[in-house]
Amino acid sequence: MRIIVTGGAGFIGSHTAVELLDKGHEAIIIDNLSNSSEKAIDRIEKITGKKVRFYKEDLCNKDGLLSIFEREKADCVIHFAGLKAVGESVKLPYKYYYNNIVGTLNLIDVMNKCGVKNIIFSSSATVYGTPSVVPITEECPKGICTNPYGQTKSMIEQILTDVQKADRSFNVVLLRYFNPIGAHPSGLIGENPNGIPNNLMPFITQVAIGRLSELGVFGNDYDTPDGTGVRDYIHVMDLASAHVHALKKIADGSGISIYNLGTGKGYSVLEVIKSFEQATGIKIPYSFRPRREGDIATCYASAKKAKEELGWEAKYDIIDMCRDSWNFQRLNPNGYDD
């Protein structure tokens, strides 16, 4: 299949592009590079030995987007592009609503005009808000999102659901990620945030490499075994694999389908730190900070439905995730700016 990958130079997008190419698909990447690097494209090509067509474009520019779609004649879209920092979204809600929602509306309009009726959307477990049950199943009702980032994911899910109801020729797969970490085993691509990291693992690896002096742990008074937040961490290569499995669902005419992507096991922040130290032999200094607005205590998945319907399940454990995260940081101490 010919797949347009929005946000394909980013963390999850770049790994998914590798997986697509390795499985015989074509990957056409659209990315505005606002929180990614064009060097990721070169590295995708180095890993796979295949050429990638790349367009530097913003989804908020509908004319530019239409030009790409008219040229490329894609079969399906995998939609990653969007701003994704929880804390920043609380401070800059308009920026998040405009970028994520308007960009997606433009994308849907252009897909319609060009007859592309298949989309896999990169959603998030944040749509569950404070979950009513843990582990979280797809039957768990969507909650009140605790931050604007999560709200945009929930709103885009609803937009795509309504579009599919209005036009049954649309096929939509909503993939609700839990907490992606890790990197490609080659160490050539990985998580490379601009500025101070917003997510736990790149913060840990930047402390390990000496770019940051210590890790700030936000909150130690949650109702969890050690007081720190518990999350379901999943290797980015497992996530990438799930998208290829989802293409089979799309090809069968899925209508609309929703899947959780996680390991089914929760780890606290302190457990992740200990696992990283075990995997690498590097001590991580940390100090506790006040809770971040918008965070919840515990969130981990039931991924049973994805296993039963997509034939997919996570294969990597937390030690693998920590080892591969460190391998990327070790080989790229300044990220893609080496």
XYZ file of C-alpha atoms in Angstrom:
338
model
C 0.000 0.000 0.000
C 1.008 3.627 -0.523
C 0.808 5.257 2.879
C 0.977 8.982 3.645
C 2.465 9.360 7.124
C 1.771 12.757 8.687
C 4.337 13.603 11.351
C 6.539 10.866 9.942
C 9.817 12.505 10.997
C 8.748 12.413 14.639
C 9.354 9.772 17.278
C 6.557 7.271 16.591
C 6.123 8.287 12.963
C 9.736 7.580 12.010
C 9.688 4.123 13.600
C 6.388 3.337 11.893
C 7.829 4.449 8.542
C 10.671 1.953 9.054
C 8.203 -0.819 9.830
C 6.067 0.044 6.807
C 9.058 -0.010 4.464
C 10.380 -3.240 5.963
C 6.998 -4.873 5.332
C 6.914 -3.854 1.675
C 4.716 -0.740 1.841
C 5.548 2.712 0.454
C 5.876 5.586 2.938
C 5.338 9.230 1.954
C 6.164 11.500 4.878
C 4.640 14.921 5.568
C 6.103 16.843 8.515
C 6.522 20.534 9.349
C 9.623 19.719 11.485
C 8.336 21.836 14.396
C 9.415 19.145 16.877
C 11.394 16.782 14.667
C 14.425 16.695 12.395
C 14.841 16.084 8.681
C 17.855 13.959 9.628
C 15.372 11.322 10.768
C 14.408 10.877 7.098
C 18.012 10.117 6.139
C 18.247 7.607 8.956
C 15.003 5.865 7.971
C 16.539 5.410 4.534
C 19.797 4.131 6.043
C 17.991 1.557 8.204
C 15.722 0.272 5.430
C 17.868 0.796 2.340
C 14.816 2.366 0.690
C 14.081 5.885 -0.525
C 11.456 7.953 1.286
C 9.529 10.778 -0.331
C 9.453 13.655 2.137
C 7.457 16.890 2.074
C 8.096 19.680 4.548
C 4.553 20.947 4.956
C 2.133 21.998 7.691
C -1.332 20.426 7.792
C -2.728 23.882 8.513
C -1.743 24.822 4.939
C -4.587 23.150 3.061
C -3.419 24.169 -0.420
C 0.026 22.668 0.151
C -1.540 19.511 1.550
C -3.880 19.160 -1.431
C -0.974 19.460 -3.837
C 0.821 16.566 -2.133
C -2.249 14.319 -2.123
C -2.976 15.019 -5.782
C 0.587 14.044 -6.635
C 0.935 10.940 -4.481
C -2.353 9.011 -4.967
C -2.169 7.313 -1.575
C -4.206 4.324 -0.383
C -4.208 5.221 3.302
C -3.138 7.887 5.806
C -1.495 7.256 9.149
C -2.012 10.472 11.086
C 0.609 11.284 13.733
C 1.091 15.016 13.192
C 0.179 17.164 16.175
C 1.492 18.948 19.236
C 1.764 16.525 22.132
C 3.157 17.992 25.384
C 0.616 17.736 28.224
C 2.125 20.508 30.337
C 2.523 22.922 27.435
C -1.063 22.283 26.348
C -2.313 23.489 29.737
C -0.341 26.721 29.304
C -1.064 27.205 25.591
C -4.498 25.675 24.915
C -5.316 27.782 21.836
C -2.091 26.714 20.141
C -3.004 23.059 20.696
C -6.637 23.361 19.600
C -5.727 25.312 16.474
C -2.818 23.130 15.375
C -4.287 19.716 16.143
C -7.940 20.285 15.226
C -7.574 22.584 12.201
C -4.770 20.422 10.810
C -6.953 17.318 11.069
C -9.994 19.017 9.514
C -7.824 20.100 6.584
C -6.499 16.558 6.266
C -10.001 15.045 6.155
C -11.156 17.591 3.577
C -8.169 16.894 1.338
C -8.617 13.119 1.741
C -12.235 13.486 0.637
C -11.304 15.558 -2.395
C -8.694 13.018 -3.448
C -10.759 9.903 -2.741
C -8.546 8.606 0.070
C -10.969 6.924 2.490
C -8.669 5.039 4.876
C -7.104 6.571 7.993
C -5.321 5.260 11.079
C -5.256 7.870 13.821
C -2.604 8.201 16.494
C -4.802 8.692 19.547
C -3.992 8.445 23.232
C -5.066 6.897 26.516
C -5.586 10.466 27.721
C -9.061 10.288 26.137
C -10.140 8.160 29.110
C -9.483 11.074 31.478
C -9.398 9.697 35.018
C -10.360 6.112 34.100
C -13.359 4.467 35.720
C -11.611 1.092 35.740
C -7.999 -0.150 35.532
C -6.787 -1.943 33.464
C -8.534 0.186 30.877
C -10.517 -1.580 28.154
C -11.929 -0.039 25.002
C -15.377 -0.316 26.599
C -14.293 2.091 29.335
C -16.193 5.337 28.688
C -14.209 8.327 27.537
C -13.841 10.671 30.473
C -13.317 14.356 31.010
C -9.825 14.923 29.651
C -7.546 16.488 32.211
C -5.594 18.622 29.719
C -6.089 20.309 26.310
C -3.731 17.864 24.558
C -5.974 14.962 25.584
C -9.029 16.982 24.670
C -7.760 17.421 21.105
C -7.264 13.661 20.792
C -10.793 13.035 22.062
C -12.261 15.660 19.727
C -10.428 14.254 16.698
C -11.697 10.775 17.559
C -15.240 12.175 17.580
C -14.713 14.031 14.299
C -13.444 10.859 12.586
C -16.301 8.819 14.081
C -18.876 11.283 12.758
C -17.203 11.426 9.346
C -17.348 7.629 9.096
C -20.999 7.546 10.158
C -21.843 10.077 7.448
C -19.776 8.287 4.785
C -19.654 4.514 5.243
C -16.934 4.220 2.601
C -14.526 5.719 5.149
C -12.487 3.222 7.168
C -11.129 4.527 10.467
C -8.883 2.837 13.016
C -8.319 4.705 16.289
C -5.198 3.535 18.110
C -5.060 4.659 21.728
C -1.419 4.662 22.797
C -0.308 4.446 26.353
C 3.300 5.644 27.017
C 5.757 5.059 24.159
C 9.463 4.806 24.978
C 12.455 2.922 23.540
C 14.145 3.390 20.167
C 15.102 1.444 17.065
C 17.685 -1.237 18.005
C 20.170 0.322 15.563
C 20.279 3.493 17.666
C 19.832 5.573 14.514
C 16.353 6.891 15.368
C 14.730 7.562 18.718
C 12.984 10.208 20.774
C 14.634 13.557 20.112
C 12.644 16.362 21.774
C 13.501 20.005 21.187
C 14.562 21.779 24.386
C 13.747 20.382 27.826
C 11.961 17.027 27.479
C 8.312 16.705 28.438
C 8.293 12.916 28.741
C 9.968 10.739 31.348
C 12.374 8.579 29.344
C 14.177 11.280 27.312
C 14.516 13.219 30.574
C 16.176 10.174 32.172
C 18.506 9.612 29.217
C 19.545 13.273 29.130
C 20.436 13.057 32.819
C 22.379 9.859 32.080
C 24.342 11.510 29.259
C 25.079 14.602 31.393
C 22.954 17.169 29.526
C 20.748 17.607 32.621
C 21.887 17.448 36.245
C 18.937 15.536 37.694
C 15.482 14.198 36.962
C 12.456 16.020 38.321
C 9.797 13.569 39.530
C 6.421 15.302 39.498
C 4.484 14.183 42.556
C 5.268 11.604 45.232
C 1.897 11.627 47.010
C -0.313 9.796 44.502
C -2.388 6.821 45.643
C 0.117 4.336 44.210
C 2.524 1.841 45.871
C 5.427 4.329 46.019
C 3.528 7.599 45.610
C 4.687 8.275 42.039
C 2.546 8.076 38.909
C 1.999 4.653 37.321
C 1.906 4.316 33.533
C 1.866 1.592 30.892
C 5.147 2.035 29.012
C 5.332 0.443 25.565
C 8.282 0.062 23.202
C 7.991 2.275 20.136
C 8.838 -0.690 17.895
C 5.810 -2.531 19.279
C 3.697 0.518 18.463
C 5.107 0.657 14.942
C 4.242 -3.000 14.429
C 0.654 -2.347 15.540
C 0.153 0.134 12.686
C 1.112 -2.467 10.096
C -1.349 -4.899 11.695
C -4.011 -2.167 11.582
C -3.520 -1.820 7.813
C -4.931 -5.328 7.448
C -8.062 -4.191 9.293
C -8.308 -1.175 6.980
C -7.937 -3.389 3.900
C -10.824 -5.568 5.104
C -13.114 -2.510 5.289
C -13.080 -1.939 9.035
C -15.704 0.816 9.255
C -14.564 2.197 12.580
C -12.430 0.277 15.077
C -10.760 1.253 18.359
C -7.766 -0.435 19.987
C -5.675 0.157 23.088
C -1.939 -0.251 22.533
C -0.090 -1.067 25.733
C 1.595 -3.927 27.562
C -1.074 -4.357 30.220
C 1.421 -3.641 32.999
C 1.925 -0.400 34.906
C 5.269 0.906 36.168
C 5.752 3.808 38.560
C 8.243 6.570 37.841
C 10.594 5.180 40.488
C 10.305 1.672 39.010
C 11.280 3.045 35.593
C 14.302 4.775 37.125
C 15.367 1.511 38.794
C 14.843 -0.431 35.560
C 16.964 2.085 33.646
C 19.731 1.792 36.232
C 19.544 -2.014 35.979
C 19.662 -1.958 32.173
C 22.536 0.517 31.892
C 24.461 0.517 35.170
C 24.068 4.312 35.345
C 22.763 5.984 38.508
C 20.024 8.577 37.923
C 19.843 11.402 40.492
C 16.332 12.747 41.005
C 14.323 15.056 43.227
C 10.613 15.351 43.818
C 8.654 18.282 42.429
C 5.006 19.327 42.822
C 2.442 17.439 40.777
C 1.917 18.663 37.219
C -1.508 19.986 36.441
C -3.395 17.511 34.258
C -1.601 14.354 35.446
C -3.458 11.374 36.945
C -2.262 8.690 39.368
C -2.589 5.408 37.453
C -3.142 4.474 33.825
C -2.490 1.128 32.171
C -4.143 -0.877 29.433
C -5.931 -4.028 28.607
C -4.668 -4.812 25.098
C -6.711 -8.006 24.734
C -8.835 -6.651 21.876
C -5.790 -5.774 19.736
C -4.441 -9.289 20.246
C -7.750 -10.938 19.336
C -8.695 -8.767 16.344
C -5.345 -7.547 14.964
C -3.131 -10.453 15.981
C -0.836 -7.960 17.703
C 0.699 -7.879 21.157
C 3.669 -6.132 22.748
C 6.888 -8.172 22.762
C 9.426 -5.899 24.488
C 9.737 -5.539 28.275
C 10.745 -2.520 30.381
C 14.447 -3.509 30.394
C 14.432 -3.647 26.570
C 12.772 -0.216 26.475
C 15.346 1.321 28.810
C 18.285 -0.313 27.019
C 17.194 0.870 23.572
C 16.368 4.383 24.824
C 19.855 4.648 26.285
C 21.469 3.197 23.165
C 19.963 5.977 21.034
C 20.977 8.683 23.517
C 24.485 7.228 23.914
C 25.056 7.166 20.164
C 23.412 10.578 19.712
C 24.389 12.617 22.797
C 22.966 15.802 21.258
C 20.110 14.095 19.456
C 20.042 14.612 15.692
C 22.120 17.804 16.101
C 25.429 15.950 16.394
